[in-house]
């Protein structure tokens, strides 16, 4: 790829202009849609799968996707459960793209084949996150590079932008560094992040030793500042450090407003942890705007996509400024890239850290009050 192209990709989001527009109006930027509750794995820290439920039908999913688009949502993230288990996943991606969504998919990668990646690319999928927690599987999580490394080759000539994300807990921490190195050394934007807070104590994992976690977060901040492809913003790394230290962070959660979730039964969810019983088909823009407020569950919140988008909307100059500087530092290394890493530089392009997208806009004062939401009790 020509140097200019590389530089352009390093700074491009899906569309900075469109993202900016979404802040001037009251429409949502992003929706995460659970295309299924079913999963082929059972990670001990996860409460987001349920194999007792059937896949939602293609017809229902299309209806919900149309509604999500009618609300003005720009981006759709296909999640689960394991989205690749849905028999119509390729058609769903194609449908999202036909409606004009920027489209991403998060997967544990176990069902990825060369053929499926080619089909998803042909359907227009732009971004794929593969979740990798360890180098080798454990009782806690099977998501390891042992399974994923052989599949990375399938992306060699793919237009899909790939990034890798891992969860850090006591079980994975001894291998988190190796996970990060393995991704970065192949030129793939990679991040590992703290397991979510667990207020209802439903996870079957320990968080890990605080000092060690803090040292690891600090090392990621340093690497990010050096221009390495740590796939998260410095704001989110600092946020995670504050979580570990028990420090208060001043922010206003935009979940349920600028970003929201739709369950595999069509219910409108504020985020992955906070659910409502309202059906997506009944949601209005006023309903969304009503969620522009501080929330009682903010302290310790680990829904990093929501924190990230919220911090960006509130402090765009601060958050974006640092991201731009970090990416600018990658440019000199582009002169030295080998053909192999060139492909991965492409990957860094339209994938934005944390699903936090380049947004400009007002820094409105924080609204207050919390109501009408329930913390999820069961998976
Ligand atoms: C719920 S999974 C669904 C998609 C797919 N099954 C996968 O694992 O990538 C989406 C992401 O949430 C992460 N995740 C699940 N539970 C989590 C937790 N308790 N804390 C932090 N991340 C978590 C997963 O590792 C994955 O990256
Ligand atoms: S994190 Fe993903 S792969 Fe693991 S159990 Fe949850 S949905 Fe399945
Ligand atoms: S858990 Fe609460 S604070 Fe965190 S994203 Fe969800 S609604 Fe916002």
Short mmCIF file of C-alpha atoms in Angstrom, two decimals, residues 118-292:
data_model
loop_
_atom_site.label_atom_id
_atom_site.label_comp_id
_atom_site.label_asym_id
_atom_site.label_seq_id
_atom_site.Cartn_x
_atom_site.Cartn_y
_atom_site.Cartn_z
CA UNK A 118 -14.80 -14.82 2.21
CA UNK A 119 -18.62 -14.90 2.43
CA UNK A 120 -18.72 -12.32 5.23
CA UNK A 121 -16.35 -10.09 3.25
CA UNK A 122 -18.50 -10.46 0.16
CA UNK A 123 -21.55 -9.52 2.24
CA UNK A 124 -19.74 -6.30 3.18
CA UNK A 125 -18.56 -6.91 6.74
CA UNK A 126 -16.10 -4.16 7.61
CA UNK A 127 -14.78 -4.99 11.06
CA UNK A 128 -14.28 -8.22 12.97
CA UNK A 129 -13.23 -8.55 16.58
CA UNK A 130 -11.86 -11.93 17.57
CA UNK A 131 -11.78 -12.49 21.32
CA UNK A 132 -8.61 -14.20 22.56
CA UNK A 133 -7.88 -14.44 26.29
CA UNK A 134 -4.93 -16.83 26.58
CA UNK A 135 -2.23 -18.64 24.62
CA UNK A 136 -3.67 -22.03 25.57
CA UNK A 137 -7.19 -22.97 26.74
CA UNK A 138 -8.03 -23.27 30.45
CA UNK A 139 -11.00 -24.25 32.58
CA UNK A 140 -12.01 -20.58 32.69
CA UNK A 141 -11.75 -19.73 29.00
CA UNK A 142 -11.16 -21.72 25.84
CA UNK A 143 -10.53 -18.60 23.76
CA UNK A 144 -6.83 -18.95 23.06
CA UNK A 145 -4.33 -18.38 20.29
CA UNK A 146 -3.96 -22.16 20.04
CA UNK A 147 -7.26 -22.08 18.11
CA UNK A 148 -6.96 -18.67 16.49
CA UNK A 149 -3.34 -18.47 15.28
CA UNK A 150 -3.84 -20.91 12.37
CA UNK A 151 -6.88 -18.91 11.27
CA UNK A 152 -5.13 -15.53 11.05
CA UNK A 153 -3.78 -16.55 7.68
CA UNK A 154 -7.35 -16.53 6.31
CA UNK A 155 -7.34 -12.73 6.70
CA UNK A 156 -4.22 -12.22 4.60
CA UNK A 157 -6.07 -10.93 1.55
CA UNK A 158 -9.31 -9.99 3.24
CA UNK A 159 -10.74 -6.47 3.29
CA UNK A 160 -12.21 -7.11 6.74
CA UNK A 161 -10.40 -5.11 9.41
CA UNK A 162 -9.43 -7.45 12.20
CA UNK A 163 -8.63 -6.69 15.80
CA UNK A 164 -8.10 -8.86 18.86
CA UNK A 165 -9.51 -8.32 22.32
CA UNK A 166 -8.86 -10.35 25.46
CA UNK A 167 -10.27 -10.36 28.97
CA UNK A 168 -7.91 -10.07 31.94
CA UNK A 169 -8.70 -11.96 35.13
CA UNK A 170 -6.60 -14.01 37.57
CA UNK A 171 -6.66 -17.00 35.22
CA UNK A 172 -5.59 -15.10 32.10
CA UNK A 173 -3.25 -12.50 33.61
CA UNK A 174 -0.11 -14.71 33.46
CA UNK A 175 -0.68 -15.01 29.69
CA UNK A 176 -2.13 -11.57 28.94
CA UNK A 177 1.29 -10.15 28.08
CA UNK A 178 1.89 -12.97 25.59
CA UNK A 179 -1.57 -12.44 24.06
CA UNK A 180 -0.77 -8.77 23.55
CA UNK A 181 2.67 -9.53 22.07
CA UNK A 182 1.29 -12.18 19.75
CA UNK A 183 -1.31 -9.86 18.28
CA UNK A 184 0.93 -6.79 18.07
CA UNK A 185 3.88 -8.69 16.61
CA UNK A 186 1.63 -9.66 13.71
CA UNK A 187 0.62 -6.02 13.24
CA UNK A 188 -2.94 -6.67 14.49
CA UNK A 189 -4.49 -3.98 16.71
CA UNK A 190 -4.83 -5.77 20.04
CA UNK A 191 -6.08 -4.98 23.52
CA UNK A 192 -6.68 -6.86 26.74
CA UNK A 193 -9.08 -5.39 29.27
CA UNK A 194 -10.23 -5.96 32.80
CA UNK A 195 -13.11 -8.30 33.42
CA UNK A 196 -16.31 -6.29 34.05
CA UNK A 197 -17.28 -5.36 37.57
CA UNK A 198 -19.53 -8.04 39.02
CA UNK A 199 -22.03 -6.35 41.36
CA UNK A 200 -24.36 -9.35 41.39
CA UNK A 201 -21.43 -11.80 41.80
CA UNK A 202 -22.41 -14.01 38.90
CA UNK A 203 -18.97 -14.50 37.33
CA UNK A 204 -16.96 -17.58 38.23
CA UNK A 205 -13.59 -15.81 38.12
CA UNK A 206 -11.22 -13.84 40.36
CA UNK A 207 -10.23 -10.43 39.15
CA UNK A 208 -6.51 -10.82 39.77
CA UNK A 209 -4.00 -9.09 41.97
CA UNK A 210 -4.43 -5.32 41.91
CA UNK A 211 -0.77 -4.22 41.75
CA UNK A 212 -0.03 -6.63 38.95
CA UNK A 213 -3.09 -5.50 37.00
CA UNK A 214 -2.09 -1.88 37.48
CA UNK A 215 1.44 -2.54 36.24
CA UNK A 216 0.03 -4.19 33.17
CA UNK A 217 -2.35 -1.31 32.42
CA UNK A 218 0.56 1.14 32.88
CA UNK A 219 2.64 -0.83 30.40
CA UNK A 220 -0.17 -0.62 27.84
CA UNK A 221 -0.39 3.15 28.33
CA UNK A 222 3.36 3.43 27.67
CA UNK A 223 3.16 1.28 24.57
CA UNK A 224 0.15 3.22 23.31
CA UNK A 225 2.11 6.46 23.74
CA UNK A 226 4.97 4.96 21.75
CA UNK A 227 2.52 4.45 18.89
CA UNK A 228 2.00 0.70 19.20
CA UNK A 229 -1.34 -0.67 18.04
CA UNK A 230 -2.98 -1.02 21.43
CA UNK A 231 -6.61 -1.23 20.35
CA UNK A 232 -8.05 1.04 22.97
CA UNK A 233 -7.83 4.71 23.80
CA UNK A 234 -5.61 6.10 26.52
CA UNK A 235 -8.79 7.43 28.13
CA UNK A 236 -10.07 3.87 28.60
CA UNK A 237 -6.71 2.63 29.88
CA UNK A 238 -6.71 5.47 32.43
CA UNK A 239 -10.30 4.65 33.28
CA UNK A 240 -9.35 1.03 34.00
CA UNK A 241 -6.48 2.18 36.21
CA UNK A 242 -8.94 4.36 38.17
CA UNK A 243 -11.24 1.36 38.55
CA UNK A 244 -8.39 -0.65 40.07
CA UNK A 245 -7.51 2.18 42.45
CA UNK A 246 -11.15 2.72 43.42
CA UNK A 247 -10.90 6.34 42.24
CA UNK A 248 -14.01 8.24 41.17
CA UNK A 249 -14.23 9.19 37.50
CA UNK A 250 -16.51 12.01 36.48
CA UNK A 251 -18.50 10.96 33.41
CA UNK A 252 -22.06 10.74 32.17
CA UNK A 253 -23.15 7.41 30.75
CA UNK A 254 -24.60 7.77 27.24
CA UNK A 255 -25.78 4.15 27.08
CA UNK A 256 -29.42 3.90 26.02
CA UNK A 257 -28.97 7.14 24.07
CA UNK A 258 -25.91 7.36 21.79
CA UNK A 259 -25.41 3.61 21.97
CA UNK A 260 -27.83 0.89 22.98
CA UNK A 261 -28.28 -2.86 22.81
CA UNK A 262 -31.06 -5.06 21.39
CA UNK A 263 -31.46 -8.52 22.87
CA UNK A 264 -31.97 -11.74 20.92
CA UNK A 265 -35.65 -11.43 21.82
CA UNK A 266 -35.95 -7.92 20.46
CA UNK A 267 -35.85 -6.14 23.82
CA UNK A 268 -34.30 -2.70 24.16
CA UNK A 269 -31.36 -2.84 26.53
CA UNK A 270 -29.53 0.23 27.85
CA UNK A 271 -26.31 -1.78 27.75
CA UNK A 272 -25.17 -5.40 28.14
CA UNK A 273 -25.69 -5.21 31.92
CA UNK A 274 -28.81 -3.03 32.23
CA UNK A 275 -31.97 -4.31 30.59
CA UNK A 276 -35.48 -3.02 30.01
CA UNK A 277 -38.60 -4.93 29.05
CA UNK A 278 -39.50 -2.51 26.27
CA UNK A 279 -39.52 -3.95 22.76
CA UNK A 280 -37.23 -2.27 20.24
CA UNK A 281 -40.23 -1.86 17.90
CA UNK A 282 -41.81 0.49 20.50
CA UNK A 283 -38.74 2.66 21.13
CA UNK A 284 -38.80 6.31 20.07
CA UNK A 285 -36.05 8.92 19.82
CA UNK A 286 -37.53 10.58 22.91
CA UNK A 287 -37.13 7.29 24.80
CA UNK A 288 -33.48 7.25 23.80
CA UNK A 289 -32.90 10.87 24.79
CA UNK A 290 -34.39 10.17 28.21
CA UNK A 291 -31.36 7.97 28.85
CA UNK A 292 -28.99 10.91 28.54
#
